XYZ file of C-alpha atoms in Angstrom:
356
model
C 0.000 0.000 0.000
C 2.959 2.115 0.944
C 4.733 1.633 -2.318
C 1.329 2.671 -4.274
C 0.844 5.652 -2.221
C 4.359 6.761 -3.064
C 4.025 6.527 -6.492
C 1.044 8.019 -6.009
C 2.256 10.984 -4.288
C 5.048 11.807 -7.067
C 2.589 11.798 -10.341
C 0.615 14.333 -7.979
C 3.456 16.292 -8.023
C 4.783 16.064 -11.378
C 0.953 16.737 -12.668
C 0.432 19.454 -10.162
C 3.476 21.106 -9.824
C 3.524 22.400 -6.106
C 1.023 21.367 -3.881
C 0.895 21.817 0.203
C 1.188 18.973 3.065
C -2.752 19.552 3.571
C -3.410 19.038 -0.524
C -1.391 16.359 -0.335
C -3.038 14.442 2.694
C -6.164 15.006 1.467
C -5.632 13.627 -2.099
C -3.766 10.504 -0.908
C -6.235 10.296 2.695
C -3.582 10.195 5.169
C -2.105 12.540 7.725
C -0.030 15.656 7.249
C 2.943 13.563 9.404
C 2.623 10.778 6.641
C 2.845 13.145 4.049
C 5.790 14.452 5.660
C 7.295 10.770 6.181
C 6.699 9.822 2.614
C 8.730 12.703 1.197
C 11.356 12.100 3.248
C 11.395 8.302 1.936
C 11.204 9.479 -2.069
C 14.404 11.706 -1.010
C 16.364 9.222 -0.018
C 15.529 7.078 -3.094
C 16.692 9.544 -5.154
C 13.290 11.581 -5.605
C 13.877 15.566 -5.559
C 11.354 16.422 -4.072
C 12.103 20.180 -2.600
C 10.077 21.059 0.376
C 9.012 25.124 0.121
C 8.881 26.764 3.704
C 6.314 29.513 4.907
C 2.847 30.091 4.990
C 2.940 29.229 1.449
C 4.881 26.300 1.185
C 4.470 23.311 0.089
C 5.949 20.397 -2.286
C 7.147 19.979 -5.554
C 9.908 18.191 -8.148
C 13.068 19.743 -8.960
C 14.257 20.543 -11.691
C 11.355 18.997 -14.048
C 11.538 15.562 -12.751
C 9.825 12.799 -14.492
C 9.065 9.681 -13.692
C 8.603 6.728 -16.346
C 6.110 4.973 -13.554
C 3.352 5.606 -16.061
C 2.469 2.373 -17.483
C -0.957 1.229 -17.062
C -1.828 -2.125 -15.052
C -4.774 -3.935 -16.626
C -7.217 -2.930 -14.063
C -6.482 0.712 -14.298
C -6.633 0.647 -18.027
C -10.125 -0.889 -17.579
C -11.417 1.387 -15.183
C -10.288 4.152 -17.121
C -13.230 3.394 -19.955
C -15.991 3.532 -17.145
C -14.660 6.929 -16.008
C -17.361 8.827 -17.128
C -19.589 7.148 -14.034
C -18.141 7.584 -11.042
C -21.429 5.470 -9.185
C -20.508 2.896 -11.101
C -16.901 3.099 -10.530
C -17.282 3.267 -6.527
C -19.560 0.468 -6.568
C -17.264 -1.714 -8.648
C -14.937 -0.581 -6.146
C -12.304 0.758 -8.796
C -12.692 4.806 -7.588
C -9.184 3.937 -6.739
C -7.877 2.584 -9.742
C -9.103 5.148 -12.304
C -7.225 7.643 -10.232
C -4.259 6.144 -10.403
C -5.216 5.557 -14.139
C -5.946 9.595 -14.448
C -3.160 10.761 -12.585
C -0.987 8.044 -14.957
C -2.736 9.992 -18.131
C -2.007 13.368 -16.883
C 1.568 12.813 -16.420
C 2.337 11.578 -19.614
C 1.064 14.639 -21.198
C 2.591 17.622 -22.563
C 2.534 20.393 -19.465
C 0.173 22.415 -22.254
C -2.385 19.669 -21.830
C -2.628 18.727 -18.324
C -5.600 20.679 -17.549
C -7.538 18.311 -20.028
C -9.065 16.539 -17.137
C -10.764 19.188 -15.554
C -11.989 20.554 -18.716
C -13.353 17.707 -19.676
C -14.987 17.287 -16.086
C -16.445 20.687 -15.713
C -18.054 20.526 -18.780
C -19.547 17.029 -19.184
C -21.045 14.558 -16.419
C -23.311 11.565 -16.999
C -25.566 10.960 -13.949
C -26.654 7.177 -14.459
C -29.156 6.782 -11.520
C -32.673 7.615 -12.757
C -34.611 10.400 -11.054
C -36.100 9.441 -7.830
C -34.908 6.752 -6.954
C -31.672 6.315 -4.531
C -28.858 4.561 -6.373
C -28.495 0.854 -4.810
C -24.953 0.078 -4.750
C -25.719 -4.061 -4.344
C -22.891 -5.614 -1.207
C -22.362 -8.192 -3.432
C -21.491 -6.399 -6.913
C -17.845 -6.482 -6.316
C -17.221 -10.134 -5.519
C -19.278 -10.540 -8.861
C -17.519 -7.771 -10.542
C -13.909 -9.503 -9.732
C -15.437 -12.498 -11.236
C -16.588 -11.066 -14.509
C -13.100 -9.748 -15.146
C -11.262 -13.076 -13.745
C -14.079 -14.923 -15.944
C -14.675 -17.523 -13.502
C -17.866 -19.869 -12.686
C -19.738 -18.571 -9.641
C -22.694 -20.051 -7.803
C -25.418 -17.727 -6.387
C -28.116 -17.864 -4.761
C -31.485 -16.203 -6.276
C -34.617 -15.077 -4.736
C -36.999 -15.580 -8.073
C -39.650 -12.911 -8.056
C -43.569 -13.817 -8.384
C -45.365 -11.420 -11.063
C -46.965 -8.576 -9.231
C -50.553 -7.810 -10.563
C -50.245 -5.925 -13.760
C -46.594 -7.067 -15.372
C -46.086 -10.186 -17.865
C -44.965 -13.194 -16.214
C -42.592 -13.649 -18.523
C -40.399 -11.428 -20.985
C -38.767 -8.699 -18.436
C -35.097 -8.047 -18.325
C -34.086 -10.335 -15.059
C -36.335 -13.128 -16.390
C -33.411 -13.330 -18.853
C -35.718 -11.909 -22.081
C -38.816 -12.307 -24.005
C -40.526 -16.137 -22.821
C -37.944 -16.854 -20.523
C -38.855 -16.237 -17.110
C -36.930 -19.298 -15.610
C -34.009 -16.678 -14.269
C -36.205 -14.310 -13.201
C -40.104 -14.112 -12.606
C -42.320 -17.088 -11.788
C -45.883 -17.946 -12.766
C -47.623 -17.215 -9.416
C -48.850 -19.888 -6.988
C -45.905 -22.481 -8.294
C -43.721 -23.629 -5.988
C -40.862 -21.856 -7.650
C -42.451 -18.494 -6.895
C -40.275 -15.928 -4.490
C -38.074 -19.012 -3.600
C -34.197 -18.793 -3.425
C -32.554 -21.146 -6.221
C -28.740 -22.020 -6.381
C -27.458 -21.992 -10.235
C -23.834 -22.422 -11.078
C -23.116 -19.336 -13.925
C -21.046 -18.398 -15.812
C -20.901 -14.122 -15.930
C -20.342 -12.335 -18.775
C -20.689 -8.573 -17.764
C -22.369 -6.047 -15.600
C -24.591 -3.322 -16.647
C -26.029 0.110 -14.655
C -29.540 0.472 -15.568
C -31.580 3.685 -13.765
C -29.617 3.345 -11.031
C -30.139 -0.908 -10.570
C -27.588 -3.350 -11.267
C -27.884 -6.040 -13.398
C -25.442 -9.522 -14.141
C -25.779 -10.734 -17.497
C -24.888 -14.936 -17.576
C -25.958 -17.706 -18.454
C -25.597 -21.040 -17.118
C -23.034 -23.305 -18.589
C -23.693 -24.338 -22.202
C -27.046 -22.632 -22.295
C -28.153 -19.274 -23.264
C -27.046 -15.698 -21.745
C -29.938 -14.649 -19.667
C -29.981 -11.148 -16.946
C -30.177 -11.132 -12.925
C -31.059 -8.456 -10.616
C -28.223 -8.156 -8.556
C -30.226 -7.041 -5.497
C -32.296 -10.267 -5.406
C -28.975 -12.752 -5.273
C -28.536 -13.310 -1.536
C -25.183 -15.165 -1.786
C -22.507 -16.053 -4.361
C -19.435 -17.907 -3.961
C -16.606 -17.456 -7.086
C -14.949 -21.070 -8.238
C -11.366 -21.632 -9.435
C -13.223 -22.373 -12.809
C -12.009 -20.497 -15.619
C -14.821 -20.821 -17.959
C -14.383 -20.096 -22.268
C -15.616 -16.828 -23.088
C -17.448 -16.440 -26.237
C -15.663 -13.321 -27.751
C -17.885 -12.938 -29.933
C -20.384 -12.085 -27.201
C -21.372 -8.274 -27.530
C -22.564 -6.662 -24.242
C -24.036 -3.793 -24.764
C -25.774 -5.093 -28.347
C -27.276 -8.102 -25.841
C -28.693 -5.556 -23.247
C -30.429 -3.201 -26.540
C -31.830 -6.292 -27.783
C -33.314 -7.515 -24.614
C -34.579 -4.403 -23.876
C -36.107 -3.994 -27.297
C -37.653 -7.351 -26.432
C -39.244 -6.600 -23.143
C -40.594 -3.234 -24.317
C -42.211 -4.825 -27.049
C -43.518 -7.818 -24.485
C -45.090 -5.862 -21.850
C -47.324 -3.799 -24.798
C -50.155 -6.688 -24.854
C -53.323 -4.388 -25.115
C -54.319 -1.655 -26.964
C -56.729 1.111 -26.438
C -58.165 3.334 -28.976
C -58.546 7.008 -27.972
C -59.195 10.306 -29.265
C -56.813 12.714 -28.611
C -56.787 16.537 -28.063
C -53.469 18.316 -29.561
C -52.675 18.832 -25.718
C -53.599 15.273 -25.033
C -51.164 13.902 -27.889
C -48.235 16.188 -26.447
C -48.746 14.716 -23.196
C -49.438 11.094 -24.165
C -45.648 10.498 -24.743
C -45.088 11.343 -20.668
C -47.536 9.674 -18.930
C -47.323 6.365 -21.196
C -43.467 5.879 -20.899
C -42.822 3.982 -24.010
C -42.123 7.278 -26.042
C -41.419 5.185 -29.332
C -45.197 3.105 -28.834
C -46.759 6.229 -28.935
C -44.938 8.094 -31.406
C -45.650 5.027 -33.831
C -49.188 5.339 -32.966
C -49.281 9.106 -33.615
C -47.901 8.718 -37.128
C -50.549 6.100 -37.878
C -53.590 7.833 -36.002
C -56.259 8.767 -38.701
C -57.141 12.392 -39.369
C -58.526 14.586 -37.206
C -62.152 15.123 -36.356
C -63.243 18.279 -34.571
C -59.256 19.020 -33.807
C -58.847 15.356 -32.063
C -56.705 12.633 -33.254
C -57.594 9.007 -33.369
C -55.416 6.929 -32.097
C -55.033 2.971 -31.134
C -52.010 2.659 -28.772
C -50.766 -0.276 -27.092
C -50.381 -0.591 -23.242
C -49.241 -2.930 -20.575
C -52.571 -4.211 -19.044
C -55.955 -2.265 -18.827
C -54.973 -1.465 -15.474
C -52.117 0.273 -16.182
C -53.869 2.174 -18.898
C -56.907 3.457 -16.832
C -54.168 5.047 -14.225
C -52.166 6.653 -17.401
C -55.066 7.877 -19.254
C -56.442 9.461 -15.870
C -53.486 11.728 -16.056
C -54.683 13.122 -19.049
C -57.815 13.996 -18.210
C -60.482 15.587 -20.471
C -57.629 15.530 -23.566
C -58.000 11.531 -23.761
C -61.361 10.420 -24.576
C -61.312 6.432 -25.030
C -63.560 5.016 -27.803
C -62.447 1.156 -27.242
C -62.545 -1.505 -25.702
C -66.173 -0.635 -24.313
C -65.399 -1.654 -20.587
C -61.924 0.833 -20.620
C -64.814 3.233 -22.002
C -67.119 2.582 -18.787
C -64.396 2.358 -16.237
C -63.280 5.930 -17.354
C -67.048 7.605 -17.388
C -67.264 5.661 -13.986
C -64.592 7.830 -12.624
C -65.529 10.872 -14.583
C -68.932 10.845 -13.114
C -67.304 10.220 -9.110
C -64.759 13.100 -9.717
C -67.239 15.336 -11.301
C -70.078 14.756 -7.625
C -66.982 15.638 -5.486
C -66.511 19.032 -7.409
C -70.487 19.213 -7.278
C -71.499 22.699 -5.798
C -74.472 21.828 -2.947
């Protein structure tokens, strides 16, 4: 740790320039009196590192020192690609390593270009979490995350999920994509259903999605399937190295089995006719902003200023609380219960705003 910290300590320098005791400590989290300690060790290896007295002092290289300690390890290297999210970074439990990655980067520069970094930072962030909703930052995600890069076998333990009313019981993203629900969800009142099973798999790669976690694997010899991180309650890594298909594309498997579970939960449809304020709205209270725009292109013309419009939807349920929002801009024409359900609650709102 000692030997990192040191190395640490002199790409600070040599990206920096001059930096105080205090600066120091606080970049490399240790005391002022370790700070002090460590310079005195990379002086007598031959380090000139000149210490500046006063109220103004501080550290910094003689004579335009450089160090050639600024090859990349393979870890650092990796974590430098996933700088852009730092949640994802501290939950992989690399924060450290892209440093060390950055600070590597920034030395190796020409002095002219050093201040790349925080150019780059203050103008451009990517916030992965989705909006209300606190980022869960699984205890188990490193121990899988080590085994993902190690490519070994691991056996966990997951807590299937029954379907809740409303959603498919098949088809979502942790039930491993469209008519596969053996990794994820269960057909409710089996045995099977919120039960723990113990699978041997073989993980192929992590991915951030609104701020959950997800493992994409499969187990051995079959078929790539996702897991919610937060529902595996255990996981043990093997000494098995398994054979990585290379040509195994991440982030083209996640599109397509999201692609796949949009189109699965969409099982209804609804026909409606739609305001101009209603049809700006629709795309926001729906969710699926592509099922609606493709239902706007094809909705037939306009009669008394109100589009016609048949657009898919989860369940009926889940349509009569997203057509609610809309109010009087969404009148629905079809199916003829949807029709009732809504005059039902048209009729109750309009006796509580009933002047006695």
């Amino acid at each position: 740790m000692r030997a990192s910290r040191l190395i640490k300590m002199v790409l600070l320098l040599q990206t920096r320039r001059h930096l105080t005791a205090a600066e120091l400590a606080a970049e490399l989290e240790v005391s002022e009196r370790t700070v002090a300690r460590d310079v005195a060790a990379l002086s007598e290896a031959g380090v000139p590192v000149y210490a500046d007295r006063g109220r103004l002092g501080g550290y910094r290289l003689v004579g335009g020192y450089r160090t050639r300690l600024t090859g990349m390890g393979r870890e650092e290297a990796e974590a430098l690609f996933l700088s852009g999210v730092p949640s994802a970074l501290r939950d992989l439990g690399l924060a450290d390593a892209a440093s060390a990655a950055a600070l590597k980067v920034s030395a190796a520069l020409n002095p002219e270009l050093r201040d790349a970094r925080t150019n780059m930072a203050q103008r451009f962030h990517l916030d992965a979490p989705g909006w209300w909703r606190e980022p869960q930052a699984p205890e188990l995600l490193p121990t899988l995350a080590e085994a993902v890069w190690d490519d070994r076998r691991v056996t966990v333990r997951y807590r299937r999920r029954p379907p809740e009313p409303g959603t498919p019981e098949a088809g979502t993203p942790e039930a491993g994509g469209a008519g596969t629900p053996e990794a994820g969800t269960q057909r409710a009142g089996t045995p099977e259903a919120g039960k723990e099973v113990v699978r041997e798999l073989e993980p192929y790669g992590l991915v951030l999605k609104a701020g959950v976690w997800y493992l994409a694997a499969r187990v051995p010899t079959a078929a790539v399937r996702i897991y919610r991180i937060d529902r595996i309650g255990g996981v043990t890594v093997g000494q098995t190295v398994f054979d990585r298909d290379e040509e195994f594309d991440l982030p083209a498997f996640w599109a397509e089995q999201s692609a796949a579970f949009a189109r699965s939960v969409l099982r209804e449809s609804v026909t409606l006719r739609l305001s101009e304020a209603g049809a700006a709205r629709l795309p926001h209270v729906h969710g699926d902003r592509t099922a609606v725009a493709e239902a706007l292109a094809a909705a037939g013309p306009a009669e008394g200023g109100r589009l016609t419009v048949t657009l898919p939807v989860e369940t009926m349920d889940v349509a009569y609380g997203q057509l609610l929002a809309l109010g009087p801009d969404a009148e629905v024409l079809a199916p003829p219960r949807m029709r009732e359900r809504m005059a039902r609650a048209a009729r109750a709102t309009a006796r509580l705003y009933e002047c006695g």
